[in-house]
Amino acid sequence: MEFAELIKTPRVDGVDLHRPFMPTVEGTLCLTGHHLILSSRQDNTEELWLLHANIDSIEKRFVGSLGTIIVKCKDLRVIQLDIPGMEECLNIASSIEALSTLDSVSLMYPFFYRPLFEVIEDGWQLFVPEEAFKDLESMTDEWRLSEVNKDFSVCPSYPSLLTVPKDIDDESLCKAASFRHGGRFPVLSYYHKKNGMVMMRAAQPLTGTNGRRCKEDEKLINATLCAGKRGYIIDTRTIAVAQQAKARGGGFEQEANYPQWRRIHKAIERSNVLQDSLIKLVEACNDQSHSMDRWLSKLEASNWQSKVKEILTTACLAAQCIDREGASVLVHGTEGTDSTLQVTSLAQIILDPACRTIRGFEVLIEREWLQAGHPFQQRCAQSAYSNGKPRSEAPVFLLFLDCVWQILRQFPCSFQFNENLLIMFFEHAYASQFGTFLGNCVAERVKLQLSQKTVSLWSWVNRPQELERFLNPLYEPNNLVIWPSVAPQSLLLWEGVFLRWNRSTKCLDEACQEMVHIIEYNKELQNKVNSLRRQLAQLETEESPLQTP
Amino acid sequence: MVEQVKLLDRFSNKSVTGTLHLTATHLIFVESNSTSAQEIWILHHHIASVEKLSLTTSGCPLLIQCRNFRLVHFVIPRERDCHDIYSSLLRLLRPVSYDELYAFSYNPKQNDQQREEGWQLIDLAAEFERMGVPCDQWQLTDVNREYKVCETYPRDLYVPITASKPIIIGSSKFRSKGRFPVLTYFYQEKKAAVCRCSQPLSGFSARCLEDEHMLQAISKANHNSRYIYVMDTRPKLNALANRAAGKGYENEDNYPNIRFQFVGIENIHVMRGSLQKLLEVMGTRSLSMTDYLVGLENSGWLRHIKAIMDAAIFLAKAVTDEGASVLVHCSDGWDRTAQVCALGSLLLDPYYRTIKGFMVLIEKDWISFGHKFADRCDQLDPDPKEVSPIFTQFLECVWQLTEQFPQAFEFSEWFLIQIHEHVHSCQFGNFLGNSQRQREDLQLKERTYSLWAHLLSEKQNYLNPVYSPSFAESHPVLEPSTQAYHFKFWRNMYHQYDRSMHPRQSILKHVLTLKESNRELEGTVQALKTKLQTFGVSTSPLKPQTPPRERSHPPRPQSLILGAPLLSRKEVQQEEDEEVFGEEAREDAPASTGRERTVEGSSATENGYGELKGSFDSKNEPAVVTLEFGVARMTC
């Protein structure tokens, strides 16, 4: 077995585990192919099971023969292991380093994980494009399901089935694909039932410096407009960035060629600067200096909150165009796999109450992120503690979750799920026993045979036992559009993720429990009142015939 | 009355048209649109400034800033009307004598007995008794019965039994404004005392044996510790500068057994400037995240809040961990000293975290010990240099604590905000004037009403639904974290009236309603059970009973709409015998009419997601048109 070669010392006794706000645990440290395990071998103390894949980086320190390894995890946790013996410590450290940076996907834990629960509902079947299309068909006949990409040759990052305007044939789609970055031609992202407006997404058009145009592309997006209607193209880049893209063969839609469309530029930054922002933010949150000015200036310098605001604002704008302007929208940035997806998925949360249910949210992630080709494996390879030179890591998905959290905070009764679900998705996107977030696009997942060889995250989450943890007790379904405030005063730091390991949440958790208790007690009382009333009514009807003479 | 007045939204281009009324006590704006018919009632006392801006094409703009952080921007079509309102307001908002304050005309339709009972709610003698004072080490002194020793102190003061009258009088002469060391809180468990005073008149070398005796008496009253802490709440530099004016701080060489400590809270002028900067930043339209965070930092506001909290934590630690008594002072001992003593006591004693206890705390450390509410809150004949948000800071510190300990407080932030509202409203007598003596001269208890009675009558609105009395048992002393990220901007206070910024659904309100409904349901269950019992036992022929009327919706506590406690307005309406059908009733009603359905409590109208460029049809470069929808809501 290959893992055995990497594990130089599989077991060390007398290791101290230090975690913030938790008592120190002394026990035996074991390394397996996928886990770092620390067990005190006592029944009442919990064990630590840490996926190697969750380890972002480690630091070693020595005082005499006592070695200390600081393990920094992708979920932002930092733990400390005190290991007696210099050699053991070095061995453990190098083993962890090797095991946590395995390159081959097929060696990842999901391929080895066997669930201890029975899979009742296979999560790999959560989203079936054909069924989703049936729903769409019941509302409109303007669209068709195209198989043009069935072997992933037209667009490698798209799924095999795509929803496109009915009047556009596959040949035109191929031509349009050749005019868009990465072959990502405009496809349907969301249909707004209320007024029939649509949101589409794509990658940038390859206009280049000489202003290339593509009749098929123009025809394709015009086909989504009703007669006499206009639409908005939301380019997630600033006009300057979009201009610069021309030099590299990219560009944006010239208004002359797309007269029925109005282009709006927003300033969502590209994924490569996001990683730096995350690193700075987490560094600020871990600063123990207690100085107010230092905290605020570091928070500001990280620029994280600005990004949250910008993304939310753009999503709101897209939703506003659709719902309030009654216009269709096309969203794209450069590749159409990052900021584009943030915007289209958030706009749907604002517009579509279905996305605010647990299942609807899962489907949204499946449809707008996984199937839409967000490169999870590249983006989530490293988190905030990575020392290495960033390749294509970026917390694009985490930013999306942060934005969802912001909306959830503002509409605490409108979501079926709570913050825990968002945090769990964040964890699993970076390290998981499930195969859901492996690979960068559908084509890769098919090749890896994930659905046969690994378990889907949804299979686990959707079990009633697990779901309970993620339910929002305040949820009262409403079918309204929810418009969040994007004022900086209304946007908060997502403490549940960024301060999660830096503060004791005991008081907050207890308060939350009390709230749940009040809500449950209310339901209980309602039921009791109802049953007593029924009982009384029954007695009354039994008694009343006696009264009639 | 002026018609066709436009009210501009503070953060967008949205406006509504309505009628402006000016009464003896309020400025009232009534929206003309009959379906939403928003009403805004502004108490003249709440108005901090009125500004007439230069004439525009649509009329004459009038900008009104309020002390409760409301900011309204009217545009009045005719310049003359604007000027009339402007000059009337200027006259009305600068009362020259106490008699003109609203409290003296306000009448909540209570008889004299009710009013008296209201004033008797808080009894400070009983409070000291609760702490265990007088006791074998501490006694009540009558030295200030006639306000002869210190006119800004209350009549009843508690001092160590070994402090004789000559010592007290001697010490008072050596303290700024005669504010000699007295007891404000007694921590029974360790027999440790929290005392307060003003700075000593030590200059560079002056001494006062009586004052030294006084401190020693305080020290000796506590057998648990050989020393007492003397906390000078000022930055060291300020204290040093005071020496040149013959004031200063205690020299450890002259006072045996003291541990002297500076804690560095800035003075009233710095605090005033800080709040001003904060409000300026927060009032900016389309504020960027960067400007917001930089502005928050540059204002220094949260740094000051943290400094006060740090000082209070220091005090609480000295008392609980070391069992030492603490003497707190600043310059005059009525601003920073009040903040630190009150907040420190709140950390030490769960009683002060209840609604009643919090009233007692304010009555004790702020009102009776002479925090100059009239000057600080700009009640009368204002000296702008005396105005400062010292009490606001105290309320904010308490709010910051409620965020860290959500189950520790019986009250919610609405209680704090409501108190803040009334500190400035001059509607009740409690906060009028600068000292107890002045309040007695004004005969407030005979001529005005007490806020506490009023707040207690609406107690259910201010309850914290997740409050747990058992939390006090497990956490008698609060030990908050002082990590910077625990200190947050208090949006619900400083943007109280900017509804667009608040969460659209309030957890607090929701859970409070449920809790209320739980109480009622418990009653219903009980009633139904009794009824069932009568069925079982009764032999007499039964009349068919009508089932109790179903309540489809539990009643919702009124005036809890985010951002706008509507109490004062309601009262006025009652006073004027108008129908009490406020906007809240309409707003809370399920939207059955044709108008847009919105999430309850979200009547704000601005978000400014972005500009959609103008019409397609214009051939020229389109003018920039900002789309302003009523976006801050849910729509379907």
Coordinates of C-alpha atoms in Angstrom, one line a residue, chain A residues 92-384:
Chain A
I92 CA 5.1 12.8 12.1
A93 CA 5.5 16.2 10.6
S94 CA 6.9 15.0 7.3
S95 CA 4.3 12.2 7.1
I96 CA 1.5 14.8 7.6
E97 CA 3.1 17.0 5.0
A98 CA 3.3 14.2 2.5
L99 CA -0.2 12.9 3.2
S100 CA -1.9 16.2 3.1
T101 CA -0.5 17.2 -0.2
L102 CA -1.2 14.1 -2.3
D103 CA -1.7 15.1 -5.9
S104 CA -3.7 12.2 -7.2
V105 CA -7.4 12.6 -6.9
S106 CA -8.0 8.9 -6.9
L107 CA -6.0 8.6 -3.7
M108 CA -8.4 11.0 -1.9
Y109 CA -10.4 9.7 1.0
P110 CA -13.8 9.7 -0.7
F111 CA -12.6 6.7 -2.8
F112 CA -11.8 4.8 0.3
Y113 CA -14.7 5.9 2.5
R114 CA -17.5 3.4 3.1
P115 CA -20.5 4.9 4.8
L116 CA -21.7 3.6 8.1
F117 CA -25.2 4.5 7.2
E118 CA -27.5 3.1 4.7
V119 CA -27.9 5.2 1.6
I120 CA -31.6 5.6 1.3
E121 CA -31.7 8.2 -1.3
D122 CA -28.7 8.4 -3.7
G123 CA -27.4 12.0 -3.6
W124 CA -26.0 11.6 -7.1
Q125 CA -29.5 11.6 -8.4
L126 CA -30.4 14.8 -6.5
F127 CA -30.5 16.9 -9.6
V128 CA -31.7 15.4 -12.9
P129 CA -31.5 17.9 -15.7
E130 CA -34.3 16.1 -17.6
E131 CA -36.7 16.5 -14.7
A132 CA -35.7 20.1 -14.1
F133 CA -36.5 20.7 -17.8
K134 CA -39.9 19.1 -17.4
D135 CA -40.7 21.7 -14.8
L136 CA -39.5 24.4 -17.2
E137 CA -41.6 23.0 -20.0
S138 CA -44.7 23.2 -17.9
M139 CA -44.1 27.0 -17.8
T140 CA -42.8 27.8 -21.2
D141 CA -42.1 26.2 -24.5
E142 CA -39.4 28.6 -25.5
W143 CA -36.5 26.3 -24.5
R144 CA -35.1 22.9 -25.4
L145 CA -32.6 20.6 -23.8
S146 CA -29.6 20.2 -26.1
E147 CA -27.2 17.3 -26.2
V148 CA -24.6 19.2 -28.2
N149 CA -22.1 18.8 -25.4
K150 CA -22.8 15.2 -24.7
D151 CA -19.1 14.2 -25.1
F152 CA -17.9 17.5 -23.5
S153 CA -16.3 18.5 -26.8
V154 CA -18.1 21.8 -27.4
C155 CA -17.4 23.0 -23.9
P156 CA -15.3 20.9 -21.5
S157 CA -16.5 22.6 -18.4
Y158 CA -20.2 22.4 -19.2
P159 CA -22.4 19.4 -18.4
S160 CA -23.7 17.2 -21.2
L161 CA -27.2 18.5 -21.1
L162 CA -27.9 22.2 -21.5
T163 CA -31.0 24.4 -21.7
V164 CA -30.9 26.7 -24.7
P165 CA -33.5 28.7 -26.7
K166 CA -35.7 26.4 -28.8
D167 CA -35.0 28.2 -32.0
I168 CA -31.3 27.8 -31.9
D169 CA -29.9 24.6 -33.4
D170 CA -26.9 22.7 -32.2
E171 CA -24.8 24.0 -35.1
S172 CA -25.3 27.6 -34.0
L173 CA -24.5 26.6 -30.5
C174 CA -21.2 25.2 -31.6
K175 CA -20.4 28.5 -33.4
A176 CA -21.5 30.5 -30.4
A177 CA -19.3 28.3 -28.3
S178 CA -16.3 29.1 -30.4
F179 CA -16.9 32.8 -29.8
R180 CA -17.0 32.4 -26.0
H181 CA -14.1 31.8 -23.6
G182 CA -13.7 28.1 -22.9
G183 CA -16.6 27.4 -25.1
R184 CA -19.0 28.6 -22.5
F185 CA -21.8 29.8 -24.7
P186 CA -24.9 31.5 -23.1
V187 CA -27.2 28.9 -21.4
L188 CA -30.2 29.2 -19.2
S189 CA -29.5 29.7 -15.6
Y190 CA -32.9 30.7 -14.1
Y191 CA -36.4 31.2 -15.3
H192 CA -38.5 33.7 -13.3
K193 CA -41.9 32.2 -13.2
K194 CA -43.6 35.5 -12.2
N195 CA -42.9 37.3 -15.4
G196 CA -41.2 34.9 -17.7
M197 CA -37.9 36.7 -17.6
V198 CA -34.7 34.7 -17.7
M199 CA -31.2 34.8 -16.4
M200 CA -28.5 33.3 -18.6
R201 CA -24.8 32.9 -18.0
A202 CA -21.8 32.5 -20.2
A203 CA -18.1 33.4 -20.4
Q204 CA -16.7 36.5 -22.1
P205 CA -17.1 36.9 -25.8
L206 CA -13.8 36.6 -27.7
T207 CA -14.1 39.9 -29.5
G208 CA -10.4 40.6 -29.3
T209 CA -8.8 43.9 -30.3
N210 CA -10.3 43.9 -33.7
G211 CA -13.9 43.6 -32.5
R212 CA -14.8 40.2 -33.8
R213 CA -18.5 39.4 -33.9
C214 CA -20.5 36.2 -34.1
K215 CA -23.9 36.3 -35.6
E216 CA -24.9 33.0 -33.9
D217 CA -24.0 34.3 -30.5
E218 CA -26.1 37.5 -31.2
K219 CA -28.9 35.4 -32.4
L220 CA -28.7 33.1 -29.5
I221 CA -29.0 35.7 -26.8
N222 CA -31.6 37.7 -28.8
A223 CA -33.7 34.6 -29.0
T224 CA -34.2 34.8 -25.2
L225 CA -35.9 38.2 -25.5
C226 CA -39.6 38.5 -26.2
A227 CA -40.6 40.8 -29.1
G228 CA -39.8 44.4 -28.3
K229 CA -38.2 43.5 -25.0
R230 CA -34.7 44.5 -23.9
G231 CA -32.2 42.8 -21.7
Y232 CA -29.2 43.6 -19.5
I233 CA -25.8 42.1 -19.8
I234 CA -24.1 42.2 -16.4
D235 CA -20.4 42.0 -16.9
T236 CA -18.9 41.3 -13.4
R237 CA -15.7 43.1 -14.4
T238 CA -15.1 46.8 -14.5
I239 CA -15.0 48.4 -18.0
A240 CA -11.3 48.9 -17.6
V241 CA -10.6 45.2 -16.9
A242 CA -13.0 44.2 -19.7
Q243 CA -11.1 46.4 -22.1
Q244 CA -7.8 44.9 -21.1
A245 CA -9.2 41.5 -21.7
K246 CA -9.5 42.4 -25.4
A247 CA -5.7 42.3 -25.7
R248 CA -5.8 38.7 -24.6
G249 CA -8.5 37.8 -27.1
G250 CA -11.4 38.3 -24.7
G251 CA -13.7 41.3 -24.5
F252 CA -17.3 42.3 -24.1
E253 CA -20.4 42.7 -26.2
Q254 CA -20.3 45.8 -28.4
E255 CA -23.5 47.6 -28.1
A256 CA -23.7 48.1 -31.8
N257 CA -23.8 44.4 -32.3
Y258 CA -26.2 43.8 -29.5
P259 CA -28.6 46.7 -29.8
Q260 CA -31.3 45.1 -27.7
W261 CA -29.0 44.8 -24.7
R262 CA -27.6 47.2 -22.2
R263 CA -24.3 46.4 -20.7
I264 CA -23.6 47.1 -17.0
H265 CA -20.2 46.7 -15.5
K266 CA -19.6 45.8 -11.9
A267 CA -16.4 45.4 -10.0
I268 CA -16.2 41.9 -8.6
E269 CA -12.5 41.1 -8.5
R270 CA -11.1 38.1 -10.2
S271 CA -10.5 34.9 -8.2
N272 CA -6.7 35.3 -8.0
V273 CA -6.9 38.3 -5.6
L274 CA -9.5 36.6 -3.4
Q275 CA -7.1 34.2 -1.9
D276 CA -4.9 37.0 -0.6
S277 CA -7.9 38.6 0.9
L278 CA -8.9 35.5 2.8
I279 CA -5.4 35.0 4.1
K280 CA -5.3 38.6 5.4
L281 CA -8.8 38.3 6.9
V282 CA -7.9 35.1 8.8
E283 CA -4.7 36.6 10.0
A284 CA -6.6 39.6 11.4
C285 CA -9.1 37.3 13.1
N286 CA -6.2 35.4 14.7
D287 CA -4.5 38.5 15.9
Q288 CA -4.4 38.4 19.7
S289 CA -3.4 42.0 20.3
H290 CA -6.8 43.2 21.6
S291 CA -6.2 46.6 19.9
M292 CA -9.3 48.1 18.4
D293 CA -7.6 50.2 15.8
R294 CA -5.4 47.4 14.7
W295 CA -8.4 45.1 14.3
L296 CA -10.4 47.5 12.3
S297 CA -7.5 48.5 10.0
K298 CA -6.6 44.8 9.4
L299 CA -10.2 44.0 8.7
E300 CA -10.4 46.8 6.3
A301 CA -7.1 45.9 4.6
S302 CA -8.2 42.4 4.0
N303 CA -10.9 43.8 1.7
W304 CA -13.0 40.7 2.4
Q305 CA -16.1 42.7 3.5
S306 CA -15.8 44.9 0.4
K307 CA -16.0 41.8 -1.7
V308 CA -19.0 40.5 0.1
K309 CA -20.7 43.8 -0.5
E310 CA -19.8 44.0 -4.2
I311 CA -21.0 40.5 -5.0
L312 CA -24.2 40.9 -3.1
T313 CA -24.8 44.2 -4.8
T314 CA -24.3 42.7 -8.2
A315 CA -26.6 39.8 -7.4
C316 CA -29.3 42.2 -6.2
L317 CA -28.9 44.2 -9.4
A318 CA -29.4 41.1 -11.5
A319 CA -32.5 40.2 -9.5
Q320 CA -33.7 43.8 -9.7
C321 CA -33.4 43.8 -13.5
I322 CA -35.4 40.6 -13.7
D323 CA -38.1 41.1 -11.1
R324 CA -38.5 44.9 -11.1
E325 CA -37.4 45.9 -14.6
G326 CA -39.0 42.9 -16.3
A327 CA -35.9 42.4 -18.3
S328 CA -33.9 39.3 -19.1
V329 CA -30.3 39.2 -18.0
L330 CA -27.1 37.7 -19.2
V331 CA -24.3 37.4 -16.6
H332 CA -20.6 36.8 -17.4
G333 CA -17.2 37.7 -16.3
T334 CA -14.1 36.3 -17.9
E335 CA -14.3 32.5 -17.6
G336 CA -17.8 32.4 -16.4
T337 CA -16.9 29.9 -13.7
D338 CA -16.4 32.1 -10.6
S339 CA -18.0 35.6 -10.2
T340 CA -20.6 34.7 -12.7
L341 CA -21.8 31.8 -10.6
Q342 CA -21.7 33.8 -7.5
V343 CA -24.1 36.3 -9.1
T344 CA -26.5 33.9 -10.7
S345 CA -26.8 31.7 -7.7
L346 CA -27.3 34.6 -5.2
A347 CA -29.8 36.2 -7.5
Q348 CA -31.8 33.0 -7.4
I349 CA -31.8 32.9 -3.6
I350 CA -33.2 36.4 -3.7
L351 CA -35.8 35.7 -6.3
D352 CA -36.8 32.1 -5.8
P353 CA -38.2 30.9 -2.5
A354 CA -37.4 27.3 -3.5
C355 CA -33.7 28.0 -3.2
R356 CA -34.2 28.9 0.4
T357 CA -35.2 25.4 1.3
I358 CA -32.6 22.8 2.1
R359 CA -33.2 20.7 -0.9
G360 CA -33.6 23.7 -3.1
F361 CA -30.3 25.1 -1.9
E362 CA -28.6 21.7 -2.5
V363 CA -30.0 21.7 -6.0
L364 CA -28.8 25.2 -6.5
I365 CA -25.3 24.2 -5.6
E366 CA -25.5 21.2 -7.7
R367 CA -26.8 23.1 -10.7
E368 CA -25.1 26.5 -10.5
W369 CA -21.8 25.4 -9.1
L370 CA -21.0 21.7 -9.6
Q371 CA -22.7 21.2 -13.0
A372 CA -21.9 24.7 -14.1
G373 CA -18.2 23.9 -13.8
H374 CA -16.8 25.8 -10.9
P375 CA -13.4 24.3 -10.5
F376 CA -13.7 23.2 -6.9
Q377 CA -10.6 21.1 -6.9
Q378 CA -8.4 23.9 -8.0
R379 CA -10.1 26.7 -6.0
C380 CA -10.3 24.7 -2.7
A381 CA -6.8 23.0 -2.9
Q382 CA -5.5 25.4 -0.2
S383 CA -7.1 27.7 2.3
A384 CA -6.0 30.6 4.4

